[in-house]
Short mmCIF file of C-alpha atoms in Angstrom, two decimals:
data_model
loop_
_atom_site.label_atom_id
_atom_site.label_comp_id
_atom_site.label_asym_id
_atom_site.label_seq_id
_atom_site.Cartn_x
_atom_site.Cartn_y
_atom_site.Cartn_z
CA MET A 19 107.35 -120.80 -23.05
CA LYS A 20 107.77 -120.91 -19.30
CA VAL A 21 105.67 -118.37 -17.45
CA PRO A 22 107.06 -116.95 -14.22
CA LYS A 23 105.10 -117.83 -11.09
CA ALA A 24 103.98 -114.23 -10.55
CA GLY A 25 102.83 -114.03 -14.16
CA ALA A 26 100.96 -117.31 -13.85
CA VAL A 27 99.06 -116.04 -10.80
CA ALA A 28 98.19 -112.79 -12.58
CA ALA A 29 97.02 -114.69 -15.66
CA ALA A 30 94.86 -116.98 -13.53
CA ILE A 31 93.24 -113.98 -11.82
CA ALA A 32 92.61 -112.33 -15.18
CA ILE A 33 90.95 -115.48 -16.51
CA ALA A 34 88.80 -115.79 -13.38
CA VAL A 35 87.66 -112.18 -13.59
CA THR A 36 86.85 -112.55 -17.28
CA ALA A 37 84.88 -115.72 -16.63
CA SER A 38 82.92 -114.19 -13.80
CA GLY A 39 82.16 -111.17 -15.97
CA CYS A 40 80.73 -113.38 -18.71
CA ALA A 41 78.77 -115.82 -16.58
CA GLY A 42 77.87 -113.48 -13.75
CA ALA A 43 79.40 -114.58 -10.47
CA ASP A 44 76.52 -113.17 -8.44
CA PRO A 45 73.58 -112.55 -10.78
CA LYS A 46 70.88 -110.37 -9.27
CA GLU A 47 67.54 -112.07 -8.79
CA PRO A 48 64.75 -110.09 -10.44
CA LEU A 49 62.55 -108.12 -8.06
CA ALA A 50 59.01 -109.53 -8.04
CA ILE A 51 56.35 -106.88 -7.40
CA GLY A 52 52.62 -107.50 -7.20
CA ILE A 53 50.38 -105.08 -9.11
CA LYS A 54 46.92 -105.07 -10.64
CA PHE A 55 46.79 -105.81 -14.37
CA ASP A 56 43.31 -104.42 -15.05
CA GLN A 57 43.12 -100.99 -13.41
CA PRO A 58 43.61 -98.16 -15.92
CA GLY A 59 45.41 -95.26 -14.29
CA MET A 60 46.64 -97.44 -11.40
CA GLY A 61 48.00 -100.75 -12.66
CA MET A 62 47.38 -101.88 -16.23
CA ARG A 63 48.97 -104.47 -18.49
CA GLU A 64 48.70 -102.99 -21.96
CA SER A 65 48.19 -105.02 -25.13
CA ASP A 66 51.87 -104.65 -26.04
CA GLY A 67 52.96 -106.19 -22.74
CA THR A 68 54.05 -102.95 -21.07
CA PHE A 69 52.69 -101.73 -17.74
CA THR A 70 51.17 -98.34 -17.00
CA GLY A 71 49.60 -96.59 -14.03
CA PHE A 72 50.36 -94.73 -10.86
CA ASP A 73 51.07 -97.88 -8.84
CA VAL A 74 53.47 -99.01 -11.57
CA ASP A 75 55.33 -95.70 -11.37
CA VAL A 76 55.47 -95.87 -7.57
CA ALA A 77 56.71 -99.48 -7.63
CA THR A 78 59.35 -98.67 -10.25
CA TYR A 79 60.58 -95.70 -8.22
CA ILE A 80 60.83 -97.84 -5.07
CA ALA A 81 62.69 -100.53 -7.02
CA LYS A 82 65.17 -97.92 -8.29
CA GLU A 83 65.84 -96.79 -4.71
CA LEU A 84 66.39 -100.43 -3.76
CA GLY A 85 69.00 -100.75 -6.52
CA TYR A 86 66.97 -102.31 -9.34
CA LYS A 87 66.71 -101.14 -12.92
CA PRO A 88 63.38 -101.37 -14.79
CA ASN A 89 64.57 -104.47 -16.68
CA GLU A 90 65.29 -106.18 -13.35
CA ILE A 91 61.66 -105.96 -12.24
CA VAL A 92 59.08 -108.71 -12.75
CA PHE A 93 55.48 -107.56 -12.30
CA LYS A 94 53.14 -110.29 -11.08
CA GLN A 95 49.38 -110.01 -11.23
CA VAL A 96 47.52 -109.82 -7.94
CA PHE A 97 43.81 -109.73 -7.21
CA SER A 98 42.12 -108.05 -4.26
CA SER A 99 41.46 -111.48 -2.74
CA ASP A 100 44.99 -112.91 -2.91
CA ARG A 101 47.38 -110.07 -2.07
CA GLU A 102 48.16 -111.34 1.43
CA LEU A 103 48.80 -114.88 0.18
CA LEU A 104 51.32 -113.80 -2.45
CA ILE A 105 53.21 -111.82 0.18
CA GLN A 106 53.11 -114.56 2.82
CA TYR A 107 54.33 -117.24 0.40
CA ASN A 108 57.16 -115.07 -0.98
CA GLU A 109 55.72 -114.91 -4.49
CA VAL A 110 56.40 -111.17 -4.44
CA GLU A 111 58.72 -108.89 -2.48
CA PHE A 112 56.01 -106.30 -2.05
CA VAL A 113 52.59 -105.32 -3.42
CA ALA A 114 51.62 -101.94 -4.88
CA ALA A 115 48.02 -102.47 -5.94
CA SER A 116 45.56 -99.84 -4.62
CA TYR A 117 46.06 -101.71 -1.33
CA SER A 118 44.11 -99.94 1.42
CA ILE A 119 45.70 -100.13 4.86
CA ASN A 120 43.36 -101.52 7.52
CA ASP A 121 43.65 -103.39 10.80
CA LYS A 122 42.37 -106.70 9.41
CA ARG A 123 45.06 -106.77 6.75
CA LYS A 124 47.74 -105.66 9.19
CA GLU A 125 47.20 -108.92 11.06
CA LYS A 126 48.72 -110.75 8.08
CA VAL A 127 51.09 -108.27 6.41
CA ASP A 128 52.95 -105.05 7.15
CA PHE A 129 52.59 -101.81 5.24
CA ALA A 130 54.89 -99.03 4.17
CA GLY A 131 53.36 -95.65 3.38
CA PRO A 132 50.69 -94.46 2.97
CA TYR A 133 51.49 -93.00 -0.44
CA PHE A 134 48.04 -92.04 -1.72
CA VAL A 135 44.59 -91.18 -0.34
CA ALA A 136 41.48 -92.16 -2.29
CA HIS A 137 37.77 -92.17 -1.49
CA GLN A 138 35.18 -94.78 -2.32
CA ASP A 139 32.78 -93.57 -5.00
CA LEU A 140 30.27 -94.92 -7.51
CA LEU A 141 30.57 -95.19 -11.28
CA VAL A 142 27.29 -95.15 -13.21
CA ARG A 143 26.24 -94.93 -16.83
CA ALA A 144 26.51 -91.35 -18.06
CA ASN A 145 22.78 -91.02 -18.73
CA ASP A 146 21.65 -92.46 -15.38
CA THR A 147 20.60 -89.75 -12.91
CA SER A 148 18.75 -92.01 -10.47
CA ILE A 149 21.75 -92.53 -8.16
CA THR A 150 22.86 -89.44 -6.26
CA LYS A 151 23.64 -90.84 -2.80
CA ALA A 152 24.67 -94.14 -1.24
CA GLU A 153 21.16 -94.90 0.07
CA ASP A 154 19.86 -95.04 -3.50
CA LEU A 155 21.74 -98.31 -3.86
CA ASN A 156 19.19 -100.09 -1.64
CA ALA A 157 16.95 -100.45 -4.70
CA LYS A 158 19.78 -100.98 -7.18
CA ARG A 159 22.16 -103.63 -8.47
CA LEU A 160 25.76 -102.94 -7.51
CA CYS A 161 29.00 -104.54 -8.69
CA SER A 162 32.27 -104.73 -6.80
CA VAL A 163 35.29 -107.02 -6.61
CA THR A 164 35.61 -110.03 -4.34
CA GLY A 165 37.79 -109.23 -1.33
CA SER A 166 37.65 -105.45 -1.71
CA THR A 167 36.87 -103.14 1.20
CA SER A 168 34.32 -101.33 -0.98
CA ALA A 169 31.84 -104.20 -1.20
CA GLU A 170 32.11 -104.78 2.53
CA ASN A 171 31.53 -101.09 3.28
CA VAL A 172 28.36 -100.97 1.15
CA LYS A 173 26.83 -104.13 2.61
CA ARG A 174 27.65 -103.29 6.20
CA ASN A 175 27.26 -99.52 6.43
CA LEU A 176 25.76 -97.83 3.38
CA ALA A 177 23.06 -99.82 1.62
CA PRO A 178 22.31 -103.18 3.30
CA LYS A 179 19.42 -103.91 0.90
CA ALA A 180 21.47 -103.41 -2.25
CA SER A 181 21.84 -106.35 -4.59
CA VAL A 182 25.61 -106.82 -4.68
CA LEU A 183 27.36 -108.76 -7.42
CA GLU A 184 30.98 -109.55 -6.60
CA LEU A 185 33.23 -110.41 -9.56
CA GLY A 186 36.90 -111.25 -9.92
CA GLY A 187 38.06 -107.97 -11.47
CA TYR A 188 36.99 -104.40 -12.08
CA SER A 189 37.01 -104.88 -15.84
CA GLU A 190 34.30 -107.50 -15.43
CA CYS A 191 32.24 -105.05 -13.36
CA LEU A 192 32.62 -102.41 -16.06
CA VAL A 193 31.28 -104.82 -18.70
CA ALA A 194 28.33 -105.64 -16.42
CA LEU A 195 27.64 -101.93 -15.99
CA GLN A 196 27.88 -101.26 -19.71
CA ASP A 197 25.54 -104.18 -20.48
CA ASN A 198 22.92 -103.01 -17.94
CA LEU A 199 23.42 -106.08 -15.75
CA VAL A 200 24.15 -103.76 -12.81
CA ASP A 201 23.32 -100.11 -12.11
CA ALA A 202 26.62 -99.03 -10.56
CA MET A 203 30.07 -100.25 -9.69
CA THR A 204 31.97 -99.18 -6.62
CA THR A 205 35.57 -98.92 -5.61
CA ASP A 206 38.04 -96.10 -5.01
CA ASN A 207 37.55 -92.94 -7.06
CA SER A 208 41.12 -93.21 -8.39
CA ILE A 209 40.31 -96.55 -10.03
CA LEU A 210 36.91 -95.41 -11.29
CA ALA A 211 38.47 -92.28 -12.78
CA GLY A 212 40.95 -94.44 -14.65
CA TYR A 213 38.15 -96.45 -16.22
CA ALA A 214 36.09 -93.38 -17.10
CA ALA A 215 39.08 -91.79 -18.85
CA ARG A 216 40.17 -94.95 -20.67
CA LYS A 217 40.25 -94.64 -24.43
CA GLY A 218 36.92 -95.87 -25.79
CA ASN A 219 35.04 -95.15 -22.56
CA GLU A 220 34.87 -91.38 -22.95
CA GLY A 221 31.33 -90.14 -22.35
CA LYS A 222 29.96 -93.58 -21.42
CA PHE A 223 30.34 -93.39 -17.65
CA ARG A 224 30.55 -90.79 -14.89
CA LEU A 225 31.55 -90.67 -11.25
CA VAL A 226 28.72 -89.75 -8.87
CA GLY A 227 31.20 -87.72 -6.80
CA LEU A 228 30.74 -89.24 -3.34
CA SER A 229 33.32 -89.77 -0.60
CA LEU A 230 32.03 -92.94 1.02
CA SER A 231 35.30 -93.81 2.75
CA ASN A 232 38.91 -92.77 3.18
CA GLU A 233 41.34 -95.23 1.63
CA ASN A 234 45.02 -94.88 2.51
CA TYR A 235 47.03 -96.87 -0.01
CA GLY A 236 50.08 -98.65 1.36
CA ILE A 237 52.82 -100.92 0.06
CA GLY A 238 52.17 -104.42 1.39
CA LEU A 239 55.14 -106.51 2.51
CA LYS A 240 55.93 -109.54 4.61
CA LYS A 241 55.24 -109.15 8.29
CA GLY A 242 58.32 -108.40 10.38
CA ASP A 243 60.56 -107.14 7.57
CA GLY A 244 61.35 -103.83 9.23
CA ASP A 245 64.42 -103.18 7.10
CA LEU A 246 62.49 -103.35 3.83
CA GLN A 247 59.69 -101.30 5.36
CA ARG A 248 62.14 -98.55 6.31
CA LYS A 249 63.73 -98.54 2.86
CA ILE A 250 60.36 -98.29 1.12
CA ASN A 251 59.20 -95.50 3.42
CA SER A 252 62.42 -93.65 2.66
CA ALA A 253 61.85 -94.11 -1.08
CA LEU A 254 58.26 -92.85 -0.83
CA THR A 255 59.36 -89.79 1.13
CA LYS A 256 61.99 -89.04 -1.51
CA MET A 257 59.47 -89.54 -4.32
CA VAL A 258 57.25 -86.84 -2.84
CA SER A 259 60.07 -84.43 -2.05
CA ASP A 260 61.74 -84.57 -5.48
CA GLY A 261 58.47 -84.00 -7.37
CA SER A 262 58.23 -87.47 -8.91
CA TRP A 263 55.01 -88.25 -7.00
CA GLU A 264 53.22 -85.17 -8.37
CA THR A 265 54.46 -85.90 -11.88
CA ALA A 266 53.16 -89.47 -11.70
CA VAL A 267 49.75 -88.40 -10.40
CA LYS A 268 49.25 -85.82 -13.17
CA LYS A 269 50.44 -88.23 -15.85
CA ASN A 270 48.06 -91.00 -14.82
CA PHE A 271 44.98 -89.10 -13.63
CA GLY A 272 45.17 -85.81 -15.52
CA PRO A 273 43.01 -86.90 -18.49
CA ALA A 274 40.12 -87.76 -16.10
CA ASN A 275 40.16 -84.31 -14.46
CA TYR A 276 40.46 -86.23 -11.19
CA LYS A 277 40.67 -84.09 -8.05
CA TYR A 278 43.21 -85.98 -6.02
CA GLU A 279 44.30 -85.46 -2.43
CA PRO A 280 47.79 -84.10 -1.66
CA ALA A 281 50.48 -86.66 -0.86
CA PRO A 282 49.87 -88.09 2.63
CA GLN A 283 52.47 -88.11 5.37
CA VAL A 284 54.49 -91.32 5.17
CA SER A 285 54.56 -93.19 8.46
CA THR A 286 57.80 -93.43 10.36
CA ASN A 287 58.96 -96.85 11.52
CA ASP A 288 59.09 -97.49 15.21
#
């Protein structure tokens, strides 16, 4: 049967549309986000492959505001020592990993936020009452993570005579603390609270309750990407204003009875 020219054109368009719908003419690349995999309450890869924690909730909310659904996100593991590298080499679009904003890091990456304020504290065994202040660490064995600001702060400002063991992850420090290989571990109180409240750890550890530093968590991104920085700042502002920030904090830190700071003021881009 002979098809009129107009009908042939319409049929061709219909076929093209159908084909593009099946194959995906412009498939969306997944959004790669760097998070920690071993920080209960902040960023944790659970045994079933799912991800939990405040940073995960923040990252997912930002991704939603950028137009990505949860199944279009790929979480990549980052360590304190390699966050800048993953950003610089485009392995991730941004990093949400208890990433404290400081001038040294700002030489290599830009930050959106801040979106959370934490304070450096100490985690000790529940029955150990010998550590009540930072100076007590001068005669103690302390564990922290390579590349973290916490280890640097202790060695430089708080307890220069402390024996400091730097390991690759906080979970390793917790094992060392549990096995009496160290007397305390140090990082932000938000992270320590997550470990103390983790199922199986109840009653084993306690926070000393010190505020040894102010840590403003930011979202790390490639230097010079002002457009992405503005979009993330806008998402963070919206997350606070619509109540999602408060909900995420209570969900992730509530079991530890953690006294968190109010949401900080998000910086405005110049």
